[in-house]
Coordinates of C-alpha atoms and ligand atoms in Angstrom, one line a residue:
M1 CA 36.6 -9.8 9.1
T2 CA 34.1 -12.6 8.4
T3 CA 33.3 -14.3 5.0
L4 CA 29.9 -15.7 4.5
T5 CA 27.7 -17.0 1.7
I6 CA 24.1 -15.7 1.5
A7 CA 21.5 -18.5 1.6
R8 CA 18.3 -16.6 1.1
L9 CA 16.5 -13.2 1.5
G10 CA 14.6 -12.3 4.6
H11 CA 11.2 -10.6 4.6
L12 CA 12.8 -7.2 4.8
G13 CA 14.9 -7.9 1.7
D14 CA 18.2 -8.4 3.6
G15 CA 20.4 -11.3 2.7
I16 CA 20.6 -14.1 5.3
A17 CA 23.6 -16.2 5.8
P18 CA 23.7 -19.3 8.2
G19 CA 23.8 -18.2 11.8
P20 CA 21.6 -16.4 11.0
V21 CA 23.5 -13.3 10.0
F22 CA 21.7 -10.5 8.3
V23 CA 23.6 -8.8 5.4
P24 CA 22.0 -5.7 3.9
M25 CA 21.9 -5.4 0.1
A26 CA 23.2 -9.0 -0.5
L27 CA 21.6 -11.6 -2.7
P28 CA 21.4 -15.4 -2.5
G29 CA 24.6 -17.2 -3.6
E30 CA 26.7 -14.1 -3.0
V31 CA 30.0 -14.4 -1.0
V32 CA 30.3 -11.3 1.3
E33 CA 33.0 -10.1 3.6
G34 CA 32.7 -7.7 6.5
A35 CA 32.7 -7.1 10.3
L36 CA 29.8 -8.5 12.4
D37 CA 27.8 -6.4 14.8
G38 CA 25.7 -9.1 16.6
E39 CA 23.5 -10.7 14.0
R40 CA 24.3 -8.1 11.3
M41 CA 27.2 -7.6 8.9
V42 CA 28.1 -4.0 8.7
D43 CA 29.0 -2.4 5.4
P44 CA 29.6 -5.8 3.6
K45 CA 31.9 -6.1 0.6
I46 CA 30.6 -8.3 -2.2
V47 CA 33.4 -10.8 -2.9
A48 CA 31.5 -12.9 -5.5
P49 CA 28.4 -11.1 -6.9
S50 CA 25.2 -12.9 -8.0
P51 CA 24.3 -12.8 -11.7
D52 CA 21.1 -11.2 -10.5
R53 CA 23.0 -8.2 -9.1
V54 CA 22.4 -4.9 -11.0
K55 CA 23.7 -1.3 -10.5
A56 CA 21.0 0.4 -8.5
P57 CA 19.2 2.9 -10.7
C58 CA 19.0 5.6 -8.1
R59 CA 21.8 7.8 -6.7
H60 CA 20.1 7.9 -3.3
Y61 CA 19.9 4.2 -2.8
R62 CA 22.8 3.7 -0.4
A63 CA 21.6 6.3 2.1
C64 CA 17.8 6.3 1.7
G65 CA 15.8 3.6 3.4
G66 CA 12.8 3.9 1.0
C67 CA 13.9 1.0 -1.3
A68 CA 15.5 -2.3 -0.3
L69 CA 15.9 -4.3 -3.5
M70 CA 17.3 -1.9 -6.1
H71 CA 20.5 -4.0 -6.3
A72 CA 18.5 -6.9 -7.8
S73 CA 17.3 -7.4 -11.3
D74 CA 13.5 -7.0 -12.0
G75 CA 13.4 -10.8 -12.9
F76 CA 14.9 -11.8 -9.6
V77 CA 12.5 -9.5 -7.5
A78 CA 9.5 -10.8 -9.5
G79 CA 10.5 -14.4 -8.8
W80 CA 11.3 -13.7 -5.1
K81 CA 7.9 -12.0 -4.5
T82 CA 6.1 -14.8 -6.2
D83 CA 8.0 -17.3 -4.0
V84 CA 7.1 -15.4 -0.8
V85 CA 3.4 -16.0 -1.6
R86 CA 4.0 -19.6 -2.7
Q87 CA 5.9 -20.3 0.6
A88 CA 3.1 -18.7 2.7
L89 CA 0.6 -21.0 1.0
T90 CA 2.8 -24.1 1.4
A91 CA 3.1 -23.4 5.1
Q92 CA -0.7 -23.7 5.2
G93 CA -0.7 -26.8 3.0
L94 CA -2.2 -24.9 0.1
E95 CA -1.4 -24.7 -3.6
A96 CA -2.6 -22.4 -6.4
P97 CA -2.1 -21.6 -10.0
F98 CA -0.1 -18.4 -10.3
R99 CA -0.6 -15.7 -13.0
P100 CA 2.3 -13.6 -14.1
I101 CA 3.3 -10.9 -11.6
L102 CA 2.3 -7.3 -12.5
T103 CA 4.9 -4.7 -11.5
S104 CA 4.3 -1.0 -11.5
P105 CA 6.9 1.0 -13.5
P106 CA 9.5 3.3 -11.9
R107 CA 8.3 6.8 -11.0
S108 CA 4.7 5.8 -10.7
R109 CA 4.0 6.0 -6.9
R110 CA 1.3 8.6 -6.5
R111 CA 1.3 8.9 -2.8
A112 CA 4.1 9.2 -0.3
T113 CA 4.6 10.3 3.3
F114 CA 7.7 12.5 3.6
S115 CA 9.4 13.3 6.8
G116 CA 10.3 16.9 7.5
R117 CA 12.4 18.5 10.2
R118 CA 13.5 22.0 10.9
T119 CA 17.3 22.6 10.9
K120 CA 19.5 25.6 11.8
A121 CA 19.7 26.5 8.1
G122 CA 16.0 25.9 7.3
A123 CA 14.5 22.4 6.8
I124 CA 15.3 19.0 5.5
V125 CA 12.5 16.9 3.9
G126 CA 12.9 13.4 2.5
F127 CA 12.7 9.7 3.6
H128 CA 14.3 8.1 6.6
G129 CA 17.7 6.7 6.0
R130 CA 18.5 3.0 6.0
R131 CA 17.8 1.8 9.6
S132 CA 18.3 5.3 11.0
G133 CA 16.2 8.2 12.3
T134 CA 18.0 10.7 10.1
I135 CA 16.2 12.1 7.0
T136 CA 17.7 11.7 3.6
E137 CA 17.0 14.2 0.8
I138 CA 15.7 12.4 -2.3
P139 CA 15.4 15.0 -5.2
D140 CA 16.1 12.2 -7.8
C141 CA 13.9 9.5 -6.3
Q142 CA 13.1 6.8 -8.9
I143 CA 10.0 5.5 -7.2
L144 CA 7.9 8.6 -6.9
D145 CA 5.9 10.2 -9.7
P146 CA 8.0 13.3 -10.6
R147 CA 5.0 15.5 -9.7
L148 CA 5.5 14.4 -6.0
T149 CA 9.3 14.9 -6.1
A150 CA 8.6 18.4 -7.5
L151 CA 6.8 19.2 -4.2
L152 CA 10.0 19.0 -2.1
P153 CA 10.8 22.8 -2.1
M154 CA 7.2 23.6 -1.1
L155 CA 7.3 20.9 1.6
E156 CA 10.5 22.5 3.0
A157 CA 8.7 25.8 3.2
I158 CA 5.9 24.2 5.1
T159 CA 8.4 22.5 7.4
V160 CA 10.1 25.9 8.1
A161 CA 6.7 27.5 8.8
G162 CA 5.1 24.7 10.9
G163 CA 7.7 22.2 12.0
S164 CA 10.1 22.2 14.9
R165 CA 13.6 21.0 15.6
S166 CA 12.4 18.5 18.2
A167 CA 9.6 16.8 16.3
E168 CA 9.3 15.5 12.8
L169 CA 6.5 16.5 10.5
A170 CA 4.7 13.7 8.5
L171 CA 3.8 15.1 5.1
A172 CA 1.5 12.8 3.2
A173 CA 1.1 13.9 -0.4
T174 CA -1.4 12.3 -2.8
L175 CA -1.8 13.0 -6.5
T176 CA -5.5 13.3 -7.2
D177 CA -7.3 14.0 -10.5
R178 CA -7.6 17.6 -9.4
G179 CA -4.1 18.3 -8.0
I180 CA -2.2 17.6 -4.8
D181 CA -3.9 16.6 -1.6
L182 CA -1.4 17.3 1.3
A183 CA -2.1 16.0 4.8
V184 CA 0.4 17.1 7.5
R185 CA 0.7 15.6 10.9
N186 CA 2.7 16.5 14.1
G187 CA 2.7 20.2 13.2
K188 CA 2.8 23.2 15.5
P189 CA -0.6 24.5 16.7
V190 CA -2.1 26.6 14.0
E191 CA -2.0 30.2 15.3
P192 CA -3.3 33.0 13.0
A193 CA 0.1 33.8 11.6
L194 CA 0.9 30.2 10.8
F195 CA -2.6 29.8 9.3
A196 CA -2.0 32.7 7.0
E197 CA 1.5 31.4 6.0
L198 CA 0.2 27.9 5.3
A199 CA -2.7 29.3 3.2
R200 CA -0.2 31.4 1.3
I201 CA 2.0 28.4 0.5
A202 CA -1.0 26.3 -0.4
G203 CA -2.2 29.0 -2.8
E204 CA 1.2 29.5 -4.4
A205 CA 1.7 25.8 -4.9
D206 CA -1.9 25.4 -6.2
L207 CA -2.6 22.6 -3.7
A208 CA -6.1 21.1 -4.1
R209 CA -6.3 20.7 -0.3
L210 CA -4.0 21.2 2.7
S211 CA -5.0 19.7 6.0
W212 CA -3.1 20.1 9.3
D213 CA -3.5 17.4 12.0
G214 CA -6.9 16.6 10.5
E215 CA -8.2 20.1 10.1
V216 CA -8.6 21.5 6.5
I217 CA -6.5 24.7 6.2
A218 CA -7.1 25.4 2.5
M219 CA -9.1 23.8 -0.2
A220 CA -8.9 25.3 -3.8
R221 CA -10.8 22.3 -5.2
P222 CA -12.1 19.0 -3.8
P223 CA -9.3 16.5 -4.4
A224 CA -11.4 14.0 -6.2
R225 CA -10.4 10.6 -7.4
R226 CA -12.3 8.7 -10.1
F227 CA -13.4 5.2 -9.3
G228 CA -15.2 3.7 -12.4
R229 CA -17.9 6.3 -13.2
A230 CA -17.8 8.0 -9.8
D231 CA -15.8 10.9 -8.4
V232 CA -14.9 10.5 -4.8
V233 CA -13.3 13.0 -2.4
P234 CA -11.5 10.9 0.2
P235 CA -11.0 12.2 3.7
A236 CA -7.5 13.7 4.3
G237 CA -4.9 11.0 4.5
A238 CA -7.3 8.2 3.6
F239 CA -6.1 4.9 2.2
L240 CA -5.8 4.8 -1.6
Q241 CA -3.9 2.2 -3.8
A242 CA -0.3 3.3 -4.3
T243 CA 0.0 3.4 -8.1
A244 CA -2.6 3.9 -10.9
Q245 CA -1.2 0.7 -12.6
G246 CA -1.6 -1.3 -9.3
E247 CA -5.1 -0.1 -8.8
A248 CA -6.1 -0.9 -12.4
A249 CA -4.6 -4.4 -12.0
L250 CA -6.4 -5.0 -8.7
V251 CA -9.8 -3.7 -10.1
A252 CA -9.4 -5.8 -13.2
A253 CA -8.7 -8.9 -11.1
V254 CA -11.5 -8.3 -8.7
T255 CA -14.0 -7.6 -11.5
E256 CA -13.0 -10.8 -13.3
A257 CA -13.1 -12.8 -10.1
V258 CA -16.7 -11.6 -9.3
G259 CA -17.8 -12.1 -13.0
K260 CA -21.6 -11.9 -13.4
A261 CA -22.2 -12.7 -9.7
G262 CA -24.4 -10.4 -7.7
P263 CA -25.3 -8.8 -5.4
V264 CA -21.7 -8.2 -4.2
A265 CA -20.4 -7.4 -0.7
D266 CA -17.2 -5.3 -0.6
L267 CA -15.6 -5.7 2.8
F268 CA -12.9 -3.3 4.0
A269 CA -14.2 -1.2 1.1
G270 CA -12.2 2.0 1.8
C271 CA -13.5 4.9 -0.4
G272 CA -14.9 2.5 -3.0
T273 CA -11.9 1.5 -5.2
F274 CA -13.7 -1.8 -6.0
A275 CA -17.3 -1.1 -4.9
L276 CA -17.9 1.7 -7.4
P277 CA -16.5 0.0 -10.5
L278 CA -18.4 -3.2 -9.5
A279 CA -21.6 -1.2 -9.3
E280 CA -21.5 -0.8 -13.1
R281 CA -22.6 -4.5 -13.2
A282 CA -24.3 -5.4 -9.9
E283 CA -25.7 -4.1 -6.6
V284 CA -23.0 -3.7 -4.0
H285 CA -23.0 -3.5 -0.2
A286 CA -19.8 -1.7 0.9
V287 CA -18.6 -2.1 4.5
E288 CA -15.7 -0.2 6.0
G289 CA -14.5 0.7 9.5
E290 CA -13.8 4.4 8.9
A291 CA -17.1 6.4 8.9
A292 CA -15.5 9.3 6.9
M293 CA -14.5 6.9 4.1
V294 CA -17.9 5.4 4.0
A295 CA -19.4 8.9 3.7
A296 CA -17.0 9.7 0.8
L297 CA -17.9 6.5 -1.0
D298 CA -21.7 7.1 -0.5
A299 CA -21.4 10.7 -1.8
G300 CA -19.4 9.5 -4.8
W301 CA -22.1 7.0 -5.7
R302 CA -24.9 9.6 -5.3
G303 CA -23.1 11.9 -7.7
A304 CA -22.5 9.3 -10.4
E305 CA -24.9 8.2 -13.1
G306 CA -25.8 4.8 -14.4
L307 CA -24.6 2.7 -11.4
H308 CA -26.5 0.0 -9.7
R309 CA -27.5 0.6 -6.1
V310 CA -24.6 0.9 -3.6
T311 CA -25.5 0.6 0.1
T312 CA -22.9 1.4 2.8
E313 CA -22.2 0.5 6.4
A314 CA -19.6 1.8 8.8
R315 CA -18.7 -1.3 10.8
D316 CA -15.7 -2.8 12.6
L317 CA -15.3 -6.1 10.8
F318 CA -12.8 -7.5 13.3
R319 CA -15.2 -7.2 16.2
R320 CA -18.5 -7.4 14.3
P321 CA -17.9 -9.4 11.1
L322 CA -20.9 -9.9 8.8
L323 CA -22.6 -13.1 9.9
P324 CA -23.8 -16.0 7.6
D325 CA -27.4 -14.7 7.7
E326 CA -26.2 -11.4 6.4
L327 CA -23.8 -12.9 3.9
N328 CA -26.0 -15.6 2.3
R329 CA -27.7 -13.2 -0.1
F330 CA -24.5 -12.3 -1.9
G331 CA -23.3 -13.9 -5.1
A332 CA -19.7 -12.9 -4.3
V333 CA -17.7 -11.2 -1.6
V334 CA -14.7 -8.9 -2.1
I335 CA -12.4 -8.7 0.8
D336 CA -9.3 -6.4 1.1
P337 CA -8.3 -6.2 4.8
P338 CA -5.3 -4.5 6.3
R339 CA -2.1 -6.4 7.0
A340 CA -3.6 -8.2 10.0
G341 CA -5.9 -10.0 7.6
A342 CA -9.5 -10.8 8.4
E343 CA -9.6 -14.0 10.4
A344 CA -13.0 -13.3 12.2
Q345 CA -14.7 -12.2 8.9
T346 CA -13.3 -15.1 6.9
A347 CA -14.6 -17.6 9.5
Q348 CA -18.1 -16.3 8.9
I349 CA -17.7 -16.4 5.1
A350 CA -16.5 -20.0 5.5
A351 CA -19.7 -20.8 7.5
S352 CA -22.0 -19.1 5.0
R353 CA -23.2 -20.1 1.5
V354 CA -21.2 -17.4 -0.4
P355 CA -19.9 -19.2 -3.5
V356 CA -17.1 -16.8 -4.7
V357 CA -14.5 -14.7 -2.8
A358 CA -12.3 -12.1 -4.6
A359 CA -9.5 -11.5 -2.1
V360 CA -6.9 -8.7 -2.1
S361 CA -4.1 -8.8 0.4
C362 CA -1.0 -6.9 1.3
N363 CA 0.3 -9.7 3.6
P364 CA 0.8 -13.2 2.1
V365 CA 1.0 -14.8 5.6
T366 CA -2.4 -13.6 6.8
F367 CA -3.9 -14.2 3.3
A368 CA -2.7 -17.8 3.5
R369 CA -4.0 -18.2 7.0
D370 CA -7.5 -16.9 6.0
A371 CA -7.4 -18.9 2.7
R372 CA -6.9 -22.0 4.8
L373 CA -10.1 -21.3 6.6
L374 CA -12.0 -21.0 3.3
C375 CA -10.4 -24.1 1.9
N376 CA -11.3 -26.1 5.0
A377 CA -14.9 -25.1 4.2
G378 CA -14.8 -26.4 0.6
F379 CA -13.3 -23.5 -1.3
S380 CA -10.3 -23.8 -3.6
I381 CA -8.0 -21.2 -4.9
D382 CA -8.7 -20.7 -8.7
W383 CA -5.8 -18.3 -9.3
I384 CA -3.4 -15.9 -7.6
E385 CA -1.9 -12.8 -9.2
V386 CA 1.0 -11.0 -7.4
V387 CA 0.5 -7.2 -7.9
D388 CA 3.7 -5.3 -7.2
Q389 CA 2.9 -1.7 -6.6
F390 CA 5.8 -1.4 -4.2
R391 CA 8.6 -1.9 -6.7
W392 CA 12.0 -2.2 -5.1
S393 CA 10.5 -2.7 -1.6
P394 CA 10.0 -6.0 0.1
H395 CA 6.2 -5.5 0.3
V396 CA 4.1 -8.1 -1.5
E397 CA 0.5 -7.7 -2.6
L398 CA -1.8 -10.1 -4.3
S399 CA -5.3 -10.7 -5.6
A400 CA -6.9 -14.1 -5.7
R401 CA -10.2 -15.9 -6.7
L402 CA -11.6 -18.6 -4.4
S403 CA -14.7 -20.5 -5.2
R404 CA -16.6 -23.6 -3.9
Ligands
SAM501 C1 -6.1 -2.3 2.4 S1 -7.3 -1.1 2.7 C2 -8.4 -1.4 1.4 C3 -9.3 -0.3 1.0 C4 -10.1 -0.4 -0.3 N1 -10.5 -1.8 -0.5 C5 -9.2 0.1 -1.4 O1 -8.7 -0.7 -2.2 O2 -9.1 1.3 -1.5 C6 -8.0 -1.7 4.1 C7 -9.2 -1.0 4.6 O3 -9.7 -1.6 5.8 C8 -10.2 -0.6 6.7 N2 -10.2 -1.3 8.0 C9 -9.1 -1.5 8.8 N3 -9.5 -2.1 10.0 C10 -10.8 -2.3 9.8 C11 -11.8 -3.0 10.7 N4 -11.5 -3.5 11.8 N5 -13.1 -3.0 10.2 C12 -13.4 -2.5 9.0 N6 -12.6 -1.9 8.2 C13 -11.3 -1.8 8.6 C14 -9.2 0.5 6.5 O4 -9.8 1.8 6.9 C15 -9.0 0.5 5.0 O5 -9.8 1.3 4.3

């Protein structure tokens, strides 16, 4: 048995004691006791709990790997996530005014990828267990919108029909304005009998759309999402913001950051989460790597009324970033890259005359690296808002305004 005191939290939400020793579900200041397995303490006993420790509000928490910070108070998690961003900035020699964090409520996640595996008795569907390949059932999940949890029996039926005991199905379910959009991957090949069974299950569950390894099997209605005044039908499995509250917070922040500036470039535009609401005020040029998402955005704009012009471009912004000559006509640029950030594109913005950047990021480290490039070119960070749509997880998201 070893006794340790936790010094800080790591980026996955584990407690870290000097060594380093990683201690799952432990908080800074806590004294813990347990056996060591290399750099990890297995099954730690909390000898002296932190005042920030709370009883996890979910009965699946110990087994399920979906959440990592349910044993900490909301106030602690909010402070920790804000500090993660602050430290990433400090590492780049940057400072910024912080707005209060906006955390999505429990049971608000509107998209989730479940894992499903056939078993002797039928099927098991849920999330992967904590650091394990096993699947944990989560009928009382506290993070998901209850309309997603209610899908579990239907997802089991799908897994029985189209899964196997050797491979796991990935079942990505999204709540849309017109019902559930379900995209399944790693399924068995769709023979006629399987097709008929999947179509039957989709009909019985009133799914808006069911797709199977990229192929649409059944569509009762186009699974549209409203962005501002436009209805968009995203391609199966496409990126969408995780909660309605998170999306509203990000759209409000981006809209405020852009202000009256125009025209606007929306880079890494997805299906138009920002471009379409922004088009209520200004012309927008939306650039995104996935051609199917660009087509969905364009169709949404064409079907909407009263919007300014939205032009679109399918383009790999890592390899072919917009150049200063292309950027100089914009009054503001919105940029929302994947976790890797947008180093190449940001270098071009830094070299351009663009006066305002509205940045959205799901990785504080790459955000700070890219913000450093802009600040080297005369920008400063006007404000940062941490938007926590991944409550109880160690993920950190933010929006920021930078201007010259
Ligand atoms: C964090 S998502 C943001 C999407 C959109 N702004 C939204 O809020 O819905 C990042 C987007 O970048 C796109 N993407 C990833 N790599 C890219 C690349 N190299 N070039 C252009 N787009 C890329 C993804 O397809 C995805 O739509």
